[in-house]
Coordinates of C-alpha atoms in Angstrom, one line a residue:
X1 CA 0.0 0.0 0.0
X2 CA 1.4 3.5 -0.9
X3 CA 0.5 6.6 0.1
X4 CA -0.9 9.0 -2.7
X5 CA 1.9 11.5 -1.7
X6 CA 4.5 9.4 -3.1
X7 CA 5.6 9.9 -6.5
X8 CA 5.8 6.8 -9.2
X9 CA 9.8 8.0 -10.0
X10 CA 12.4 8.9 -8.2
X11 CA 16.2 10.3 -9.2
X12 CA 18.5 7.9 -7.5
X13 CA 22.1 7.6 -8.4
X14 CA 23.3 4.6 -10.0
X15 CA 26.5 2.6 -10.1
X16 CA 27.2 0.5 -13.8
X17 CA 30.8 -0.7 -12.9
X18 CA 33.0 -1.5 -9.9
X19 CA 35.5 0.7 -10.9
X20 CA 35.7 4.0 -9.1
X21 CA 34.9 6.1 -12.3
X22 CA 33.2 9.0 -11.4
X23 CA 31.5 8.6 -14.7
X24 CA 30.0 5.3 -13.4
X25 CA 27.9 6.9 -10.9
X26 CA 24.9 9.0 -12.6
X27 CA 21.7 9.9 -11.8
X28 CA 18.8 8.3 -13.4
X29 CA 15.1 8.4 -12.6
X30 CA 13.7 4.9 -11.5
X31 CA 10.1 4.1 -10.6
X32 CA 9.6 4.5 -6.6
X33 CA 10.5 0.9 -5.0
X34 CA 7.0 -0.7 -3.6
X35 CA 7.1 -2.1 -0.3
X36 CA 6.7 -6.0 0.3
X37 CA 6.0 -7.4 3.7
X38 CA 7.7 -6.7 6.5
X39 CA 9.6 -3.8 4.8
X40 CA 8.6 -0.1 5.0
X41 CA 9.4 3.0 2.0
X42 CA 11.7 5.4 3.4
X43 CA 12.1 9.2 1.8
X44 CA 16.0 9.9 2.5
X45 CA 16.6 13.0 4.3
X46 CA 20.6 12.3 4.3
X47 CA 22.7 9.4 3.3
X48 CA 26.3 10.0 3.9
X49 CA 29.8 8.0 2.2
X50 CA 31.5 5.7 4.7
X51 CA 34.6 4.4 3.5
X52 CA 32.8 1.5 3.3
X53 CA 30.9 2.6 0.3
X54 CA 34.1 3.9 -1.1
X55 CA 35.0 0.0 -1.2
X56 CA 31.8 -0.6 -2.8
X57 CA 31.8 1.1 -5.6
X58 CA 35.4 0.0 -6.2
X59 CA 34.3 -3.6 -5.9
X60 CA 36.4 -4.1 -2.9
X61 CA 33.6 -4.4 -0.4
X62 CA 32.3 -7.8 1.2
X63 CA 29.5 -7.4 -1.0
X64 CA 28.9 -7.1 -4.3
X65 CA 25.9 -7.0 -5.8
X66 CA 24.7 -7.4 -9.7
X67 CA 24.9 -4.3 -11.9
X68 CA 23.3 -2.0 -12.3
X69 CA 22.6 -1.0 -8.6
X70 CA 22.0 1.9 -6.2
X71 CA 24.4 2.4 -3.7
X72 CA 24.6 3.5 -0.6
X73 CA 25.2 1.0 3.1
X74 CA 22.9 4.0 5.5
X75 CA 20.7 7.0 5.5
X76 CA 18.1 8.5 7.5
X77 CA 14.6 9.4 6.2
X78 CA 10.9 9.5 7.0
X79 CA 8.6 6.6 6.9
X80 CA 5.9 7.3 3.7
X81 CA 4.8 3.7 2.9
X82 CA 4.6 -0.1 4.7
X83 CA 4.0 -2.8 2.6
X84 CA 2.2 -5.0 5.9
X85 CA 0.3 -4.1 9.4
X86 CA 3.7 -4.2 11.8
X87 CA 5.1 -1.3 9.4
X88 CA 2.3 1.2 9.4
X89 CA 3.6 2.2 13.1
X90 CA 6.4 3.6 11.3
X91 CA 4.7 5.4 9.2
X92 CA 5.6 9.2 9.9
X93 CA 8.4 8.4 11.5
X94 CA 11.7 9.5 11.6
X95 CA 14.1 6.5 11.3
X96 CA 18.0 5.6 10.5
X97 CA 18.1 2.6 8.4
X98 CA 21.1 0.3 6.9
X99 CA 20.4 -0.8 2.8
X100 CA 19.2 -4.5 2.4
X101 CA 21.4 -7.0 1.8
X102 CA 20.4 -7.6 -1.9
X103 CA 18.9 -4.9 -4.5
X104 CA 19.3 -1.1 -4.0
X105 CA 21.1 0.9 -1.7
X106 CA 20.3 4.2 -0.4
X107 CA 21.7 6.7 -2.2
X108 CA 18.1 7.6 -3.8
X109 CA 15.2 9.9 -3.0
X110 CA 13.3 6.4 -1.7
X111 CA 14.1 3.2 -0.5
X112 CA 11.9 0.1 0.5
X113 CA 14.1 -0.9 3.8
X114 CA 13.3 -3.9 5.7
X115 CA 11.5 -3.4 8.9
X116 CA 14.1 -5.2 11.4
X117 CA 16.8 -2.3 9.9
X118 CA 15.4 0.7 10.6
X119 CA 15.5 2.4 13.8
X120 CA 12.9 5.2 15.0
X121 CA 15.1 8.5 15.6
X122 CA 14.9 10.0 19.2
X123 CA 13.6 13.7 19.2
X124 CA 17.6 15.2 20.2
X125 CA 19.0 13.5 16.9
X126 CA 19.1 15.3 13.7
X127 CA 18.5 13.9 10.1
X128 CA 22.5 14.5 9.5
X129 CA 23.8 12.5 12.7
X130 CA 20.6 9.5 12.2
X131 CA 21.8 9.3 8.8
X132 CA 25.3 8.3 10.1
X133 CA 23.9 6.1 13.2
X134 CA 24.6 2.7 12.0
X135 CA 27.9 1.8 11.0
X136 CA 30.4 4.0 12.6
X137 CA 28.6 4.4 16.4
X138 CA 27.4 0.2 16.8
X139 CA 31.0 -0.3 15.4
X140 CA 32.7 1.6 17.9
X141 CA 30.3 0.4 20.8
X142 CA 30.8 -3.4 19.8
X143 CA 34.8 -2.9 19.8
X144 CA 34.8 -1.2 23.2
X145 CA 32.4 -3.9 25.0
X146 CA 34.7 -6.3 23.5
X147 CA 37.6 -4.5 25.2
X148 CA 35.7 -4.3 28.7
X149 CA 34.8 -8.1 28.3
X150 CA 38.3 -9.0 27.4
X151 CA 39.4 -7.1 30.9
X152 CA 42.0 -4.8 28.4
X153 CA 42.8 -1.9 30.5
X154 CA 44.5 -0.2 28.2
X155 CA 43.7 0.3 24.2
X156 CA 45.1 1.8 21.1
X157 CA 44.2 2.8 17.6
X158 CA 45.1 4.1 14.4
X159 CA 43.1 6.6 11.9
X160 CA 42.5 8.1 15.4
X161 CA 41.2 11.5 14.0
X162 CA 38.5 9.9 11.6
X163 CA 35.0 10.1 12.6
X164 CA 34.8 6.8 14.1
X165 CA 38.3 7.4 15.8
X166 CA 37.3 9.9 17.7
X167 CA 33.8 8.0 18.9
X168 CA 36.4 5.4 20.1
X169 CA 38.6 8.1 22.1
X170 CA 35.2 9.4 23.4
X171 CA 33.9 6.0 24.4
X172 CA 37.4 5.2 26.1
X173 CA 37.1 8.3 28.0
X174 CA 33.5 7.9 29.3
X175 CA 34.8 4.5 30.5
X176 CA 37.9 5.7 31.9
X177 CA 40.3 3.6 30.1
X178 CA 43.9 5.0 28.5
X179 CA 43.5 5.2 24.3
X180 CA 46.7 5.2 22.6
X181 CA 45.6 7.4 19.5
X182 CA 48.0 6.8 16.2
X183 CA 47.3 9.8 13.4
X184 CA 48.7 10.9 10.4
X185 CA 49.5 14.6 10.4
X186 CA 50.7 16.9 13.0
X187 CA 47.8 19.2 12.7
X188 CA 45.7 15.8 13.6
X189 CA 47.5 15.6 16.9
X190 CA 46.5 19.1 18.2
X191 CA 42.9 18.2 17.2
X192 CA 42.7 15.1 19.3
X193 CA 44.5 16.8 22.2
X194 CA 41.7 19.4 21.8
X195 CA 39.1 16.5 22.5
X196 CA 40.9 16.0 25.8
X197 CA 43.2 12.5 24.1
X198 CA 46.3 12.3 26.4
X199 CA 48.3 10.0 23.8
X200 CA 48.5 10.8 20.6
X201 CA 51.7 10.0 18.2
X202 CA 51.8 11.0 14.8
X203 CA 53.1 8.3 12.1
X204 CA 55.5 11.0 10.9
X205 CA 57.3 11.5 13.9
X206 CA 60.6 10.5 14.5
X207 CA 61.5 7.5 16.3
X208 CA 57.8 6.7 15.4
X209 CA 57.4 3.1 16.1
X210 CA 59.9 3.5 19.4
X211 CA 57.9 6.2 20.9
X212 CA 54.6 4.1 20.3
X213 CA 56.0 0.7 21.4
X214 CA 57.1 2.7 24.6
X215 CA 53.6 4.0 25.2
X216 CA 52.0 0.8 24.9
X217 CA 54.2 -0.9 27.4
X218 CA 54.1 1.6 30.1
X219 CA 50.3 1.4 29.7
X220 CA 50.1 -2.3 29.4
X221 CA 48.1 -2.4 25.9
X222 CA 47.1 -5.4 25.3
X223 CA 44.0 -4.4 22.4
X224 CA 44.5 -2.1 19.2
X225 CA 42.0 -1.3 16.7
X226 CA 43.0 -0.5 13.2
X227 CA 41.0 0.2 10.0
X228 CA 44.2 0.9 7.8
X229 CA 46.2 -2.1 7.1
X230 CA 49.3 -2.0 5.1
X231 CA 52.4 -1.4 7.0
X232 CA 50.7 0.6 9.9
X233 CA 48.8 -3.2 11.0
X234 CA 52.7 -4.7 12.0
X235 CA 54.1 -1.7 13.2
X236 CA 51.1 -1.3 15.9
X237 CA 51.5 -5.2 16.4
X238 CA 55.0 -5.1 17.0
X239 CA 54.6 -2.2 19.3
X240 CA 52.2 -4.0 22.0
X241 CA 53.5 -6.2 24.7
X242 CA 53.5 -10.0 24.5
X243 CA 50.0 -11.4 24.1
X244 CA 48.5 -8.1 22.7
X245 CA 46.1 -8.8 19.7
X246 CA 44.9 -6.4 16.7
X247 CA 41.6 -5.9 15.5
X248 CA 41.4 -4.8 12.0
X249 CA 37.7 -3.3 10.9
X250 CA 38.9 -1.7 7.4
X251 CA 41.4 -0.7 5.0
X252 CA 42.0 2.7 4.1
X253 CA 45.2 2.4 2.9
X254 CA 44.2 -0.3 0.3
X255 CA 47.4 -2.4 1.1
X256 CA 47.9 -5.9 2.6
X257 CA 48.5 -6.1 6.0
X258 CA 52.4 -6.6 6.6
X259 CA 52.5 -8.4 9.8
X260 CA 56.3 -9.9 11.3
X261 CA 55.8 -13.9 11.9
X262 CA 58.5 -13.0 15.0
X263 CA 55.1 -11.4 16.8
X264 CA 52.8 -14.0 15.7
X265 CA 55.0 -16.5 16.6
X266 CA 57.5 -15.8 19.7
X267 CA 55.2 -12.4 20.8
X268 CA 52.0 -15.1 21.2
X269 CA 50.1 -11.9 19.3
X270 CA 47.0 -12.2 17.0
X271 CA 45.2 -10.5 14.3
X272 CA 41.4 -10.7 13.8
X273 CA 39.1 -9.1 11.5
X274 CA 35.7 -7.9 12.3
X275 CA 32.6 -7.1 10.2
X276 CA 29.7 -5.2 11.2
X277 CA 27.8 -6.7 9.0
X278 CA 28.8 -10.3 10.3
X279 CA 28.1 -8.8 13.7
X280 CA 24.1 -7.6 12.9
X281 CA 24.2 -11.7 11.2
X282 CA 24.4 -13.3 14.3
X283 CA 20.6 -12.1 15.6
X284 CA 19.5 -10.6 18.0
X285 CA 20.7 -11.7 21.1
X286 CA 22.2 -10.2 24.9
X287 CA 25.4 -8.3 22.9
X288 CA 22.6 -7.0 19.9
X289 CA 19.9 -6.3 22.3
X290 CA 22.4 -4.2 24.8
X291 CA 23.4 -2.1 21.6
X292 CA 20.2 -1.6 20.1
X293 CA 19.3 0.1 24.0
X294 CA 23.2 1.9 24.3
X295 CA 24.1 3.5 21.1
X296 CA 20.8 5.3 20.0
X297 CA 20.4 7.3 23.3
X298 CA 25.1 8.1 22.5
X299 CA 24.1 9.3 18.8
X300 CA 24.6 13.1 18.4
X301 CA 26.0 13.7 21.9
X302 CA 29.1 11.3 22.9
X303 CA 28.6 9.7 19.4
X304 CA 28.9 12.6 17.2
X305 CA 29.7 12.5 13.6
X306 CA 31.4 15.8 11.7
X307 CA 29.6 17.0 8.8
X308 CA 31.7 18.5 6.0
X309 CA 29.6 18.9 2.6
X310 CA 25.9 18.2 2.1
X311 CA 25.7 17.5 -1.7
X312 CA 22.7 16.6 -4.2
X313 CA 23.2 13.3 -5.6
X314 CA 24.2 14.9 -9.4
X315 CA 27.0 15.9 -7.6
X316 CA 28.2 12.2 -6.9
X317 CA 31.3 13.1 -8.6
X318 CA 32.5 15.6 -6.6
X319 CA 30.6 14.3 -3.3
X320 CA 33.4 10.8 -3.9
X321 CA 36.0 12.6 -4.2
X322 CA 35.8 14.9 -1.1
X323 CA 34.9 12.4 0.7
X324 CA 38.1 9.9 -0.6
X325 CA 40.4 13.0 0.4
X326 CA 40.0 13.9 3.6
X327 CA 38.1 12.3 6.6
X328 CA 39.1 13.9 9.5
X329 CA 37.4 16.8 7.9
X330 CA 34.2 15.1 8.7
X331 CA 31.0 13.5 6.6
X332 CA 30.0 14.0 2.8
X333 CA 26.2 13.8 2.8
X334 CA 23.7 12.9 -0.2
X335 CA 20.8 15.2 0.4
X336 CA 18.4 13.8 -2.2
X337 CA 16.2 16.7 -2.1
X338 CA 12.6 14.2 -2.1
X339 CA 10.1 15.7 -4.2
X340 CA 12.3 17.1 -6.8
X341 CA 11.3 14.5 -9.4
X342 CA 7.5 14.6 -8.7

């Protein structure tokens, strides 16, 4: 069932090759998705690019779905439609929501979301930080109640200035335990001591890897979280005492990871990888439940996410590459501007 305020097409942007071509993203008009069962239609307000949809639309993501396609992993929006009874309580509704598994994403004026992935906004979050609530804030709350589980008293990072580095340093802080923060640039290491980080080392400092492998003993870290990979994944390996074990949740430098065996084998260190998306797979129970209560009530306060640019999807272009240059800077949001192709 639609409502009659809903247009039959929509402008959504659409990739035709996982190559990273700007000219493979355009904007076409599409008829307005009808929702089935248990799924609802959502009018985006703001969908922003994660480095995770970088990966996408470079093929390098976990997923990868048939061409043609609409990206786009999250977005927040309003309720219009629901294709069964349980969704019309939506209906009206602010909500966040993460893209279905299969079909279209979310960079569009309209999406048909399944019911189970959308979450009702509170009244204190805007459309730009619900549009960001998903990936970045649940990953950062399941890494740190991985930590307090594991008993780690003391963590580290890298890409510590990024959006969801700095919802790690403020989680960390809220819980009172030391963050080793690892940035780039030196300008990045007066930002993160302005956000009250007491350790921060920049990669291009000298006697980089002695100063961090100092810090991390004298602390006792014994966790690090790294979405970089490459070279950065070893040296932060290296640097933590024996036993220590690294996380790695991306790869923004698009390189392997170049670990030492030595660590691996005589250091009794690991390396694991974890998903989000492999997370959310596993149902709901006690850790999924305890997130779905904690992170919405963090969003827009202790879970804030920087906003750079808010761009119209014909703007993909130059929305992809702002966003590929810079992410300490903050977000790039789609604003699809619902309405515009009525």
């Amino acid at each position: 069932m639609k409502s009659s305020a809903v247009p039959e097409t929509m402008r959504a942007l659409v990739l035709t090759a996982y190559d990273g071509r700007p000219e493979s993203l355009r904007v076409e008009s599409l008829p307005v998705p009808k929702p089935s069962a248990g799924q609802v239609l959502v009018r985006v307000a703001a969908a922003p690019i994660n480095p995770a949809d970088l990966m996408f639309v470079r093929g390098q993501y976990g997923i990868r779905k048939p061409l043609p396609v609409v990206p786009g992993l999250e977005a927040s929006g309003t309720v219009v439609a629901a294709g069964g009874v349980a969704g019309r309580l939506l209906v009206g509704r602010r909500v966040a929501c993460v893209a279905p598994g299969e079909g279209d994403g979310l960079w569009a004026e309209y999406a048909a979301v399944p019911l189970g992935q959308c979450l009702p906004l509170r009244s204190h979050v805007s459309d730009e930080q619900g549009a960001s609530l998903f990936i970045n804030p649940f990953t950062a709350w399941v890494l740190m109640e991985r930590a307090k589980e594991g008993h780690h008293k003391a963590l580290a990072q890298t890409a510590a200035a990024g959006s969801m580095g700095r919802m790690l340093l403020a989680l960390a802080k809220r819980r009172g335990v030391p963050m080793v923060n690892v940035v780039r640039r030196p300008e990045q290491v007066e930002l993160l001591h302005d956000l009250g980080a007491e350790y921060v080392l920049s990669t291009h400092e000298p006697e980089f890897e002695t100063r961090l492998q100092r810090v991390c003993h004298e602390l006792e870290v014994t966790l690090a979280f790294d979405p970089v990979g490459g070279r950065l994944t070893g040296q932060l390996l290296h640097a933590l005492p024996e036993g220590g074990s690294v996380t790695v949740y991306g790869s923004l430098s698009e390189q392997e990871c170049r670990i030492a065996p030595s660590d691996l084998v005589f250091g009794r260190k690991r390396v694991e990888g974890f998903w989000l998306s492999e997370w959310h797979r596993q149902g709901f129970g006690p850790a999924q439940i305890k997130a779905l209560m904690g992170v919405p009530s963090l969003v827009g306060q202790t879970l804030e996410t920087p906003v750079r640019a808010r761009l119209p999807l014909e703007s993909a272009g130059e929305a992809v590459r702002i966003a590929s240059a810079d992410m300490t800077a903050g977000k790039v949001l789609f604003v699809p501007a619902p309405g515009a192709s009525a």
